Each structure stands twice: as structure tokens, then as C-alpha cells.
GROMACS .gro file of C-alpha atoms in nm:
model
  465
    1MET     CA    1   1.391   1.232  -2.466
    2SER     CA    2   1.498   1.587  -2.392
    3SER     CA    3   1.867   1.661  -2.436
    4ASP     CA    4   2.104   1.673  -2.141
    5SER     CA    5   2.153   2.046  -2.191
    6ASP     CA    6   1.786   2.147  -2.158
    7ARG     CA    7   1.671   1.881  -1.914
    8THR     CA    8   1.612   1.957  -1.548
    9PRO     CA    9   1.794   1.700  -1.333
   10ILE     CA   10   1.567   1.460  -1.144
   11ASN     CA   11   1.599   1.526  -0.773
   12LEU     CA   12   1.569   1.182  -0.610
   13GLY     CA   13   1.529   1.350  -0.271
   14ASP     CA   14   1.198   1.508  -0.378
   15LEU     CA   15   1.045   1.238  -0.595
   16GLU     CA   16   0.703   1.264  -0.435
   17GLY     CA   17   0.691   1.638  -0.500
   18GLN     CA   18   0.786   1.617  -0.869
   19LEU     CA   19   0.665   1.265  -0.948
   20PHE     CA   20   0.407   1.367  -1.206
   21ARG     CA   21   0.625   1.638  -1.361
   22ILE     CA   22   0.905   1.407  -1.476
   23PRO     CA   23   0.893   1.360  -1.858
   24GLU     CA   24   0.791   1.006  -1.954
   25ALA     CA   25   1.111   0.938  -2.148
   26ASP     CA   26   1.325   1.050  -1.854
   27LEU     CA   27   1.123   0.837  -1.614
   28THR     CA   28   1.159   0.533  -1.840
   29ASN     CA   29   1.537   0.579  -1.846
   30LEU     CA   30   1.544   0.630  -1.468
   31VAL     CA   31   1.353   0.304  -1.412
   32ALA     CA   32   1.587   0.117  -1.646
   33GLU     CA   33   1.892   0.247  -1.457
   34LEU     CA   34   1.736   0.160  -1.121
   35GLU     CA   35   1.662  -0.194  -1.237
   36LYS     CA   36   2.026  -0.237  -1.331
   37ARG     CA   37   2.141  -0.109  -0.992
   38ALA     CA   38   1.895  -0.339  -0.813
   39LEU     CA   39   2.100  -0.636  -0.925
   40ASP     CA   40   2.369  -0.521  -0.679
   41ARG     CA   41   2.260  -0.663  -0.344
   42LYS     CA   42   2.411  -0.368  -0.155
   43LYS     CA   43   2.217  -0.117  -0.365
   44ALA     CA   44   1.892  -0.316  -0.381
   45PRO     CA   45   1.734  -0.181  -0.056
   46ALA     CA   46   1.791   0.184  -0.156
   47VAL     CA   47   1.662   0.114  -0.508
   48ALA     CA   48   1.350  -0.048  -0.361
   49GLN     CA   49   1.277   0.270  -0.163
   50VAL     CA   50   1.307   0.485  -0.475
   51MET     CA   51   1.091   0.247  -0.680
   52ALA     CA   52   0.825   0.253  -0.408
   53LYS     CA   53   0.801   0.633  -0.449
   54LEU     CA   54   0.778   0.596  -0.827
   55ARG     CA   55   0.509   0.327  -0.815
   56PRO     CA   56   0.201   0.562  -0.821
   57ARG     CA   57   0.324   0.711  -1.150
   58LEU     CA   58   0.435   0.375  -1.292
   59ALA     CA   59   0.090   0.229  -1.222
   60ILE     CA   60  -0.063   0.498  -1.447
   61MET     CA   61   0.205   0.538  -1.711
   62LYS     CA   62   0.322   0.174  -1.733
   63PRO     CA   63   0.650   0.257  -1.911
   64GLU     CA   64   0.823  -0.004  -2.118
   65ARG     CA   65   1.048  -0.196  -1.883
   66GLN     CA   66   1.369  -0.378  -1.962
   67ALA     CA   67   1.322  -0.738  -2.070
   68THR     CA   68   1.546  -0.868  -1.793
   69LEU     CA   69   1.546  -1.226  -1.676
   70VAL     CA   70   1.517  -1.118  -1.313
   71ARG     CA   71   1.183  -0.946  -1.392
   72PHE     CA   72   1.071  -1.255  -1.585
   73PHE     CA   73   1.175  -1.468  -1.287
   74ALA     CA   74   0.945  -1.265  -1.060
   75GLU     CA   75   0.648  -1.240  -1.298
   76PRO     CA   76   0.452  -1.546  -1.168
   77PHE     CA   77   0.447  -1.407  -0.813
   78ALA     CA   78   0.413  -1.038  -0.911
   79ASP     CA   79   0.069  -1.017  -0.745
   80LEU     CA   80   0.221  -1.116  -0.412
   81LEU     CA   81   0.489  -0.846  -0.409
   82TYR     CA   82   0.476  -0.557  -0.167
   83THR     CA   83   0.712  -0.296  -0.024
   84SER     CA   84   0.789  -0.331   0.345
   85GLY     CA   85   1.051  -0.180   0.570
   86GLU     CA   86   0.975  -0.440   0.835
   87PRO     CA   87   1.206  -0.735   0.912
   88ARG     CA   88   0.911  -0.973   0.873
   89LYS     CA   89   0.698  -1.124   0.600
   90ALA     CA   90   0.322  -1.161   0.585
   91VAL     CA   91   0.189  -1.503   0.481
   92GLY     CA   92   0.106  -1.504   0.112
   93ARG     CA   93   0.303  -1.187   0.040
   94ILE     CA   94   0.662  -1.145  -0.082
   95PRO     CA   95   0.869  -0.832  -0.006
   96ARG     CA   96   1.015  -0.682  -0.324
   97SER     CA   97   1.350  -0.646  -0.151
   98THR     CA   98   1.385  -1.028  -0.144
   99ILE     CA   99   1.377  -1.078  -0.522
  100VAL     CA  100   1.739  -0.991  -0.593
  101PRO     CA  101   1.905  -1.211  -0.326
  102CYS     CA  102   1.685  -1.507  -0.426
  103TYR     CA  103   1.755  -1.454  -0.795
  104LYS     CA  104   2.128  -1.433  -0.726
  105LEU     CA  105   2.101  -1.764  -0.538
  106PHE     CA  106   1.943  -1.915  -0.850
  107LEU     CA  107   2.229  -1.782  -1.065
  108GLU     CA  108   2.483  -1.938  -0.828
  109HIS     CA  109   2.331  -2.281  -0.890
  110ALA     CA  110   2.236  -2.242  -1.257
  111ASP     CA  111   2.422  -2.317  -1.579
  112PRO     CA  112   2.545  -1.973  -1.702
  113SER     CA  113   2.517  -2.069  -2.068
  114ARG     CA  114   2.160  -2.189  -2.021
  115VAL     CA  115   2.068  -1.869  -1.836
  116GLN     CA  116   2.218  -1.662  -2.116
  117ARG     CA  117   2.011  -1.852  -2.373
  118TYR     CA  118   1.698  -1.772  -2.175
  119GLN     CA  119   1.796  -1.404  -2.164
  120ASP     CA  120   1.867  -1.399  -2.539
  121ASP     CA  121   1.535  -1.565  -2.616
  122LEU     CA  122   1.350  -1.321  -2.386
  123GLU     CA  123   1.498  -1.021  -2.566
  124GLU     CA  124   1.377  -1.159  -2.900
  125ILE     CA  125   1.013  -1.190  -2.792
  126GLU     CA  126   0.772  -0.902  -2.846
  127LYS     CA  127   0.641  -0.777  -2.510
  128ASP     CA  128   0.276  -0.842  -2.606
  129ASN     CA  129   0.337  -1.196  -2.738
  130ASP     CA  130   0.187  -1.378  -2.439
  131THR     CA  131   0.198  -1.717  -2.607
  132ALA     CA  132   0.572  -1.698  -2.670
  133LEU     CA  133   0.638  -1.565  -2.319
  134ILE     CA  134   0.445  -1.852  -2.160
  135GLU     CA  135   0.628  -2.099  -2.383
  136LEU     CA  136   0.964  -1.957  -2.272
  137GLY     CA  137   0.848  -1.936  -1.912
  138THR     CA  138   0.735  -2.298  -1.907
  139GLY     CA  139   1.095  -2.404  -1.940
  140PHE     CA  140   1.262  -2.120  -1.751
  141TRP     CA  141   1.035  -2.118  -1.446
  142ARG     CA  142   1.054  -2.498  -1.419
  143TYR     CA  143   1.433  -2.482  -1.439
  144ALA     CA  144   1.460  -2.202  -1.181
  145ALA     CA  145   1.220  -2.381  -0.945
  146GLY     CA  146   1.413  -2.706  -0.981
  147ARG     CA  147   1.749  -2.546  -0.906
  148LEU     CA  148   1.618  -2.362  -0.603
  149ARG     CA  149   1.416  -2.660  -0.474
  150GLU     CA  150   1.736  -2.863  -0.467
  151VAL     CA  151   1.900  -2.590  -0.256
  152LEU     CA  152   1.605  -2.584  -0.016
  153ALA     CA  153   1.592  -2.963   0.012
  154ALA     CA  154   1.962  -2.978   0.095
  155ALA     CA  155   1.917  -2.706   0.356
  156GLU     CA  156   1.626  -2.891   0.519
  157ARG     CA  157   1.837  -3.207   0.549
  158ASP     CA  158   2.130  -3.028   0.714
  159LYS     CA  159   2.081  -2.760   0.984
  160THR     CA  160   2.432  -2.625   0.926
  161ARG     CA  161   2.365  -2.577   0.555
  162LYS     CA  162   2.031  -2.416   0.638
  163ARG     CA  163   2.195  -2.162   0.870
  164ALA     CA  164   2.458  -2.090   0.605
  165LEU     CA  165   2.187  -2.042   0.341
  166ILE     CA  166   1.990  -1.802   0.560
  167GLU     CA  167   2.308  -1.607   0.633
  168SER     CA  168   2.398  -1.585   0.263
  169LEU     CA  169   2.047  -1.464   0.176
  170GLY     CA  170   2.054  -1.201   0.449
  171ASP     CA  171   1.797  -1.316   0.704
  172GLU     CA  172   1.503  -1.550   0.770
  173THR     CA  173   1.260  -1.311   0.597
  174VAL     CA  174   1.437  -1.368   0.265
  175PHE     CA  175   1.450  -1.742   0.335
  176ALA     CA  176   1.073  -1.749   0.396
  177ALA     CA  177   1.018  -1.550   0.077
  178LEU     CA  178   1.238  -1.795  -0.115
  179ILE     CA  179   1.015  -2.084  -0.008
  180GLU     CA  180   0.706  -1.909  -0.142
  181MET     CA  181   0.881  -1.800  -0.462
  182VAL     CA  182   0.979  -2.159  -0.536
  183GLY     CA  183   0.626  -2.276  -0.455
  184VAL     CA  184   0.479  -2.036  -0.711
  185LEU     CA  185   0.746  -2.106  -0.975
  186GLU     CA  186   0.671  -2.479  -0.954
  187VAL     CA  187   0.314  -2.409  -1.072
  188ALA     CA  188   0.391  -2.094  -1.267
  189VAL     CA  189   0.202  -2.178  -1.586
  190PRO     CA  190  -0.145  -2.236  -1.431
  191VAL     CA  191  -0.084  -1.935  -1.205
  192MET     CA  192   0.001  -1.716  -1.503
  193GLU     CA  193  -0.306  -1.837  -1.690
  194LEU     CA  194  -0.523  -1.751  -1.388
  195ARG     CA  195  -0.362  -1.408  -1.355
  196LYS     CA  196  -0.440  -1.339  -1.721
  197ALA     CA  197  -0.803  -1.448  -1.676
  198LEU     CA  198  -0.880  -1.234  -1.369
  199PRO     CA  199  -0.900  -0.853  -1.345
  200SER     CA  200  -0.568  -0.708  -1.236
  201ALA     CA  201  -0.697  -0.569  -0.904
  202GLY     CA  202  -1.004  -0.471  -0.708
  203LEU     CA  203  -1.212  -0.774  -0.804
  204SER     CA  204  -1.546  -0.706  -0.633
  205GLN     CA  205  -1.760  -0.968  -0.805
  206VAL     CA  206  -1.661  -1.318  -0.914
  207THR     CA  207  -1.855  -1.418  -1.224
  208ASN     CA  208  -1.913  -1.775  -1.337
  209VAL     CA  209  -1.640  -1.725  -1.596
  210HIS     CA  210  -1.396  -1.613  -1.326
  211LEU     CA  211  -1.498  -1.913  -1.114
  212GLU     CA  212  -1.434  -2.149  -1.402
  213HIS     CA  213  -1.079  -2.018  -1.439
  214ILE     CA  214  -1.026  -2.042  -1.062
  215CYS     CA  215  -1.146  -2.403  -1.056
  216THR     CA  216  -0.923  -2.488  -1.353
  217ALA     CA  217  -0.618  -2.346  -1.174
  218LEU     CA  218  -0.705  -2.522  -0.846
  219ASN     CA  219  -0.762  -2.856  -1.018
  220THR     CA  220  -0.448  -2.831  -1.232
  221VAL     CA  221  -0.223  -2.744  -0.941
  222HIS     CA  222  -0.388  -3.001  -0.712
  223ARG     CA  223  -0.314  -3.277  -0.964
  224GLN     CA  224   0.044  -3.159  -1.021
  225ARG     CA  225   0.146  -3.052  -0.672
  226PRO     CA  226  -0.131  -3.062  -0.408
  227ALA     CA  227   0.081  -2.878  -0.149
  228ASN     CA  228   0.119  -2.583  -0.387
  229THR     CA  229  -0.255  -2.512  -0.413
  230GLN     CA  230  -0.211  -2.246  -0.145
  231PHE     CA  231  -0.022  -2.026  -0.391
  232VAL     CA  232  -0.325  -2.015  -0.620
  233VAL     CA  233  -0.524  -1.891  -0.319
  234PHE     CA  234  -0.264  -1.622  -0.247
  235VAL     CA  235  -0.295  -1.492  -0.605
  236ILE     CA  236  -0.676  -1.484  -0.578
  237LEU     CA  237  -0.655  -1.298  -0.247
  238ALA     CA  238  -0.425  -1.039  -0.403
  239ARG     CA  239  -0.685  -0.967  -0.673
  240LEU     CA  240  -0.987  -0.936  -0.442
  241HIS     CA  241  -1.133  -0.601  -0.338
  242ASN     CA  242  -1.251  -0.760  -0.012
  243PRO     CA  243  -1.064  -1.061   0.135
  244SER     CA  244  -1.383  -1.194   0.294
  245MET     CA  245  -1.495  -1.296  -0.058
  246ILE     CA  246  -1.249  -1.586  -0.052
  247VAL     CA  247  -1.478  -1.796   0.169
  248GLU     CA  248  -1.771  -1.767  -0.073
  249ILE     CA  249  -1.539  -1.834  -0.370
  250MET     CA  250  -1.414  -2.156  -0.212
  251GLN     CA  251  -1.770  -2.266  -0.134
  252ARG     CA  252  -1.870  -2.203  -0.495
  253ALA     CA  253  -1.561  -2.389  -0.617
  254GLN     CA  254  -1.658  -2.687  -0.404
  255GLU     CA  255  -2.012  -2.680  -0.541
  256ALA     CA  256  -1.864  -2.665  -0.892
  257GLY     CA  257  -1.682  -2.991  -0.823
  258THR     CA  258  -1.320  -2.884  -0.769
  259VAL     CA  259  -1.094  -3.172  -0.667
  260ALA     CA  260  -0.888  -2.945  -0.441
  261ASP     CA  261  -0.915  -2.965  -0.062
  262VAL     CA  262  -1.150  -2.671  -0.002
  263SER     CA  263  -1.143  -2.687   0.379
  264GLY     CA  264  -0.763  -2.692   0.380
  265ILE     CA  265  -0.747  -2.409   0.126
  266THR     CA  266  -0.989  -2.198   0.331
  267GLU     CA  267  -0.778  -2.250   0.643
  268ILE     CA  268  -0.466  -2.138   0.454
  269ALA     CA  269  -0.658  -1.838   0.318
  270ASN     CA  270  -0.761  -1.739   0.671
  271GLN     CA  271  -0.399  -1.764   0.788
  272ALA     CA  272  -0.292  -1.534   0.504
  273ILE     CA  273  -0.573  -1.287   0.575
  274VAL     CA  274  -0.478  -1.267   0.944
  275SER     CA  275  -0.108  -1.232   0.870
  276GLN     CA  276  -0.162  -0.967   0.603
  277THR     CA  277  -0.398  -0.779   0.834
  278GLU     CA  278  -0.128  -0.769   1.102
  279GLU     CA  279   0.115  -0.639   0.841
  280LYS     CA  280  -0.120  -0.349   0.767
  281ILE     CA  281  -0.046  -0.212   1.114
  282ARG     CA  282   0.324  -0.188   1.022
  283GLY     CA  283   0.228  -0.024   0.694
  284LEU     CA  284   0.010   0.230   0.873
  285GLU     CA  285   0.287   0.310   1.121
  286GLU     CA  286   0.523   0.378   0.831
  287LYS     CA  287   0.270   0.603   0.657
  288ILE     CA  288   0.208   0.798   0.979
  289HIS     CA  289   0.577   0.867   1.025
  290ASN     CA  290   0.618   0.976   0.662
  291SER     CA  291   0.295   1.172   0.625
  292THR     CA  292   0.277   1.551   0.605
  293SER     CA  293  -0.100   1.570   0.552
  294GLY     CA  294  -0.350   1.467   0.817
  295GLN     CA  295  -0.624   1.454   0.553
  296ASP     CA  296  -0.433   1.210   0.330
  297LEU     CA  297  -0.337   1.000   0.629
  298ALA     CA  298  -0.698   0.979   0.746
  299LEU     CA  299  -0.808   0.862   0.401
  300GLN     CA  300  -0.540   0.594   0.395
  301THR     CA  301  -0.631   0.487   0.747
  302GLU     CA  302  -0.996   0.458   0.645
  303LYS     CA  303  -0.892   0.212   0.375
  304PHE     CA  304  -0.687   0.012   0.628
  305VAL     CA  305  -0.988  -0.003   0.861
  306LYS     CA  306  -1.210  -0.131   0.580
  307ASP     CA  307  -0.951  -0.400   0.505
  308ILE     CA  308  -0.943  -0.508   0.868
  309LEU     CA  309  -1.323  -0.522   0.886
  310GLY     CA  310  -1.320  -0.734   0.571
  311ALA     CA  311  -1.066  -0.966   0.732
  312ALA     CA  312  -1.283  -0.993   1.043
  313ARG     CA  313  -1.580  -1.094   0.830
  314ALA     CA  314  -1.370  -1.346   0.639
  315VAL     CA  315  -1.249  -1.535   0.947
  316SER     CA  316  -1.560  -1.493   1.161
  317GLY     CA  317  -1.740  -1.788   1.003
  318SER     CA  318  -1.461  -2.013   0.884
  319GLY     CA  319  -1.157  -1.916   1.091
  320SER     CA  320  -1.035  -2.056   1.420
  321ARG     CA  321  -1.083  -1.886   1.755
  322MET     CA  322  -0.717  -1.791   1.755
  323GLN     CA  323  -0.748  -1.629   1.413
  324ASN     CA  324  -1.053  -1.434   1.526
  325ARG     CA  325  -0.862  -1.317   1.834
  326GLN     CA  326  -0.566  -1.214   1.618
  327VAL     CA  327  -0.786  -0.999   1.396
  328GLN     CA  328  -0.955  -0.839   1.697
  329ARG     CA  329  -0.614  -0.772   1.850
  330THR     CA  330  -0.499  -0.608   1.528
  331LYS     CA  331  -0.812  -0.393   1.533
  332SER     CA  332  -0.730  -0.286   1.891
  333GLU     CA  333  -0.370  -0.210   1.793
  334MET     CA  334  -0.493   0.008   1.508
  335ALA     CA  335  -0.728   0.195   1.742
  336ASP     CA  336  -0.439   0.259   1.984
  337LEU     CA  337  -0.215   0.372   1.698
  338VAL     CA  338  -0.476   0.614   1.559
  339ARG     CA  339  -0.551   0.755   1.905
  340ARG     CA  340  -0.184   0.797   1.994
  341GLU     CA  341  -0.028   0.912   1.666
  342MET     CA  342  -0.313   1.075   1.473
  343LEU     CA  343  -0.512   1.236   1.754
  344GLU     CA  344  -0.309   1.293   2.070
  345ALA     CA  345   0.028   1.357   1.902
  346VAL     CA  346  -0.116   1.643   1.694
  347ASP     CA  347  -0.308   1.816   1.975
  348GLY     CA  348  -0.021   2.049   2.070
  349GLN     CA  349   0.049   2.157   1.713
  350VAL     CA  350  -0.320   2.230   1.653
  351ALA     CA  351  -0.343   2.435   1.974
  352SER     CA  352  -0.045   2.641   1.857
  353SER     CA  353  -0.200   2.697   1.513
  354LEU     CA  354  -0.530   2.799   1.668
  355SER     CA  355  -0.346   3.048   1.888
  356SER     CA  356  -0.182   3.195   1.577
  357LEU     CA  357  -0.520   3.238   1.412
  358GLY     CA  358  -0.653   3.424   1.717
  359ASP     CA  359  -0.343   3.640   1.754
  360PRO     CA  360  -0.194   3.718   1.410
  361ASP     CA  361   0.065   3.948   1.570
  362ASN     CA  362   0.243   3.666   1.753
  363GLY     CA  363   0.499   3.626   1.474
  364SER     CA  364   0.364   3.301   1.324
  365ASP     CA  365   0.262   3.266   0.961
  366PRO     CA  366  -0.121   3.300   0.960
  367VAL     CA  367  -0.149   3.123   0.624
  368GLU     CA  368   0.038   2.816   0.748
  369ALA     CA  369  -0.162   2.823   1.071
  370GLN     CA  370  -0.487   2.826   0.874
  371LYS     CA  371  -0.370   2.534   0.657
  372ALA     CA  372  -0.281   2.335   0.969
  373VAL     CA  373  -0.620   2.392   1.132
  374GLU     CA  374  -0.807   2.317   0.808
  375ASP     CA  375  -0.610   1.994   0.770
  376ARG     CA  376  -0.697   1.899   1.129
  377ILE     CA  377  -1.068   1.964   1.081
  378VAL     CA  378  -1.089   1.766   0.756
  379SER     CA  379  -0.883   1.477   0.896
  380LEU     CA  380  -1.109   1.458   1.201
  381MET     CA  381  -1.418   1.458   0.979
  382ILE     CA  382  -1.276   1.166   0.783
  383THR     CA  383  -1.169   0.985   1.099
  384ASP     CA  384  -1.522   1.027   1.233
  385ARG     CA  385  -1.644   0.802   0.950
  386PHE     CA  386  -1.461   0.501   1.095
  387ALA     CA  387  -1.426   0.610   1.460
  388GLU     CA  388  -1.716   0.393   1.576
  389GLU     CA  389  -1.553   0.079   1.431
  390LEU     CA  390  -1.240   0.147   1.639
  391GLY     CA  391  -1.418   0.273   1.950
  392LEU     CA  392  -1.282   0.625   1.902
  393GLU     CA  393  -1.610   0.821   1.879
  394ARG     CA  394  -1.551   1.005   2.209
  395ASP     CA  395  -1.191   1.092   2.117
  396VAL     CA  396  -1.290   1.237   1.780
  397ASN     CA  397  -1.609   1.410   1.899
  398LYS     CA  398  -1.420   1.571   2.188
  399ARG     CA  399  -1.166   1.726   1.952
  400LEU     CA  400  -1.428   1.843   1.704
  401ALA     CA  401  -1.623   2.005   1.990
  402GLU     CA  402  -1.307   2.179   2.116
  403LEU     CA  403  -1.232   2.312   1.769
  404GLU     CA  404  -1.590   2.435   1.732
  405HIS     CA  405  -1.569   2.610   2.070
  406ASN     CA  406  -1.230   2.772   1.999
  407ILE     CA  407  -1.324   2.883   1.647
  408GLY     CA  408  -1.652   3.021   1.782
  409ALA     CA  409  -1.473   3.215   2.056
  410GLN     CA  410  -1.223   3.359   1.806
  411THR     CA  411  -1.506   3.456   1.572
  412GLU     CA  412  -1.694   3.637   1.847
  413ALA     CA  413  -1.376   3.816   1.958
  414LEU     CA  414  -1.313   3.930   1.600
  415LEU     CA  415  -1.669   4.059   1.557
  416SER     CA  416  -1.641   4.246   1.886
  417LYS     CA  417  -1.324   4.418   1.766
  418ILE     CA  418  -1.496   4.520   1.444
  419ARG     CA  419  -1.798   4.654   1.634
  420SER     CA  420  -1.567   4.867   1.852
  421ARG     CA  421  -1.462   5.057   1.537
  422ASN     CA  422  -1.115   5.098   1.683
  423SER     CA  423  -0.889   5.109   1.379
  424SER     CA  424  -0.581   5.118   1.600
  425ALA     CA  425  -0.681   4.786   1.751
  426LEU     CA  426  -0.762   4.622   1.418
  427ASP     CA  427  -0.666   4.732   1.067
  428PRO     CA  428  -0.966   4.705   0.829
  429GLY     CA  429  -0.763   4.497   0.583
  430ASP     CA  430  -0.651   4.258   0.855
  431ALA     CA  431  -1.006   4.243   0.985
  432GLN     CA  432  -1.141   4.133   0.648
  433ARG     CA  433  -0.867   3.869   0.609
  434GLN     CA  434  -0.936   3.730   0.956
  435LEU     CA  435  -1.309   3.732   0.884
  436TYR     CA  436  -1.268   3.512   0.577
  437THR     CA  437  -1.040   3.282   0.772
  438GLN     CA  438  -1.311   3.236   1.035
  439VAL     CA  439  -1.572   3.191   0.762
  440ARG     CA  440  -1.364   2.908   0.613
  441MET     CA  441  -1.320   2.738   0.952
  442THR     CA  442  -1.694   2.771   1.021
  443GLU     CA  443  -1.777   2.623   0.682
  444LEU     CA  444  -1.563   2.316   0.751
  445LEU     CA  445  -1.702   2.266   1.101
  446LEU     CA  446  -2.067   2.373   1.076
  447GLY     CA  447  -2.146   2.383   0.706
  448PRO     CA  448  -2.196   2.649   0.435
  449GLU     CA  449  -2.519   2.796   0.576
  450LYS     CA  450  -2.359   2.898   0.909
  451ALA     CA  451  -2.049   3.019   0.724
  452ASN     CA  452  -2.254   3.239   0.492
  453GLN     CA  453  -2.442   3.391   0.788
  454LEU     CA  454  -2.108   3.479   0.948
  455ARG     CA  455  -1.977   3.626   0.622
  456LEU     CA  456  -2.279   3.851   0.577
  457GLU     CA  457  -2.273   3.967   0.939
  458GLY     CA  458  -1.901   4.040   0.930
  459LEU     CA  459  -1.915   4.230   0.600
  460LYS     CA  460  -2.206   4.439   0.726
  461LEU     CA  461  -2.007   4.535   1.038
  462LEU     CA  462  -1.702   4.620   0.827
  463GLN     CA  463  -1.909   4.848   0.606
  464GLU     CA  464  -2.060   5.022   0.908
  465ALA     CA  465  -1.713   5.070   1.053
   0.00000   0.00000   0.00000
């Protein structure tokens, strides 16, 4: 690691801007310090926000993390974790912010000396010794699940104790997450074996080998705890590239002779798909409010739309009418959100930027204006790829046509000024800069052939002038 004297301090306020410039050693130390702070319930929400910004780099770099028992506690349900600023929880997903309060609840009801032995043993195991980790986890996860199940059972028997438990955890979102954490921990070993057997993410094709591991996990959990089979499904869903694949997987599992209740599992899977699809709207809203690039936002939105279409396909054949209506409602909500926040809300800013391009003497920065218009054009082009699915073709086409008209009018006005050969009205240097700006806009809107025609015409007029 670089020394304190020659190291540039990490500005936590601009993590996104410098994320990939932070030295690996410094980032590793930063993550270790954040993990320590996350154990303080008051600091945990702020730490979660910082970790969410670091996650794109961590996914690539995968720095060595501290061998803490709280991370080991969360390992069986790691696939279900997500970052959410919403006071709600999607079915089959667990907000990262709920780990610390639930782990602290476990510590309150655990034997401190036994917990310390688990921590000591964990620190002695090499990080790549999967066999030893599973052996340790077999005892630890069972113990943690047992302690927490007793707390939940007592809360279910007594409404007063349940209210007190929810209050101590923070809210009902954490309580709901606790229930799912315990459910996974109770079947942690078969879940961990399944996680090891499947690709980490983006599973687009389930081979016979994958299916065999899935059936083994389903059968094992069904024999041990039939009610916990749903958590195996949640892990599978988290690994799939397209959630609609779950229906075919369950059909194949049934044909392969699984003893699990396939119809019940499929119903639970559909509930999770619908709930997680609804959560995507909240995620998109958050990204819209935090985004500074229309192009990036359009790309992210396109992915959300694909996920929703996948959910619609998944529940169309096996889901209930209510679930189908929920997915269609979510699709309508997304269309309204895109129209309101990504199209209409930006119209005024784009009009101002266009005005700056047409009148460079109005005091605005022409470079920033050009960037804003370029970003708008590209974002609309991307949005056009999924506009039909959301019923937004007219909205997008209208704005593209307006941009084409305005850019065309500005181009013609510029060429007219050049033809007039009035140097007092237009400096030759400014004329050339404006010409290339219009060429770039034309290229984005109408393609390189039209742009090149404009470039040649404009340069010829400049030479004649």
C-alpha cells in the first residue's frame, strides 16, 4: 500500500468519479474499515450506501475481505441480497441493510464463548478451503438458525413480543428479512452446494448437469424441511438471466422425478417474480433521480424493460390472473415513469441547449450545450428500441422529429450566414466550429452519409468565403 505521505485521500463524496482510480490496496483497506463500521447499527445505513457505490469495482477486483462471522452468517443468502432505499422488501430478496440488525439479534441470544470459537475457527481456515468452510458452516448456520427460530416462534405466540421484536429490529422490513434469513440458514448446506454448482450469475441455459444439482437441492430440502423449498427457488431465480426460465426448469425437474411439490414451487416462484418486478420500479426511480447521463439511464431502463417482459412471460402461462395483472400494472407504471421523468422532464433543458447551439453569443457554454443535445439524441435512440413495448413510440418519435427539424433549421441558418460572406456577422473560426457541431448532430440523427454531405458542403462554402 502507498504510504500516508504520498497517498491521495479517498474522497467518499466522489466515489463514482474516482472509483476505478483508487489503488487496490487502499480500496481493500477501505472495505475492511467499512465492514467494521457496519457492525454499528447507527452507521450501517450510511456504510451500505458507500458499499453500493463501490460494488461495480468490487465485482471486478474481488479484494480479499475480512473473515468476519457476520459475513459468514450472510453467505448462504448472498445471492438474495440487494441494495434498496425503499422501506419495503421484495419477495425472495433481502436488503443488505437488514443483515446487521438481524446478526445483532442472533448475538443477543447466542452463547458469546461459542460465537468466539466460531470466529477463531473461521480465521484459521484458508479462504479457498471450501470443504473446511462448509464443515464449519454446518454447525454455525444450524446454531444461528436455531437461536433465531426460537426468537421468531416466541414472537409468533405473543403479539406483544412480536411488536417489541419488530421495534428492536427497526421495522417490519427487517422482520420480514429475518424470516427469510432463518429459512435459508436452516437449509444452508444444500443451498451452498447448489450455489457452488451453478454459474454465479446470468445463467441463460440450464444443462442436464445443472438440473441434476437443482433436483438434488430440491429433494434434500424437501425431505428435511418441505416449507423451506421456496428458498432454493429464490437462489435459482437470482442466478437466472431470464426469470421466465424458472417455469421450464420446474417442469424438467418434475419430469426428472423430483419429490418436491412442483406446482407449489412454481406458484412461489411467480410470487417472487411479480414482487421483484414491482421492486424494479423503485430501483428505476432511484436511478433516474441520481443519474447525470440520459444515455446511461436509457441503457439501464432498457435492461429493466427486458426484465419486466421476462417476468410477463414467466407468469403468463403458470401465474394467476392477479399476478398477470400485477405485472401489466408494473409495465404501465414503468411507461408512465419513463414518459414523465425521462422524456417530458428533460424537454425544457433540451430546448435551452438547442437554443445555445443556434445562438452561441447568448452567454451559455456551447460545448456543454452540445454534450446535452448529443446525450438527448443518443438516449432517445436507445429508448426507441423499447418504446413499442411500453407504448411510447409516439412520444419518442415526436421528440426525434422535433430534434431533426430544429437541427435542420439551425444547419440551414448557418449555411446561409456562410453564403452571405459577412465576416462581421460570423467569424470564420466560429463558423467552422459551428459547422462541425451541426455535422455531429446530423450524424447522430440521420447517419454518417448525410453528415458527410453537410461537411463537404459547409467546407466548400467556407473556402469560397
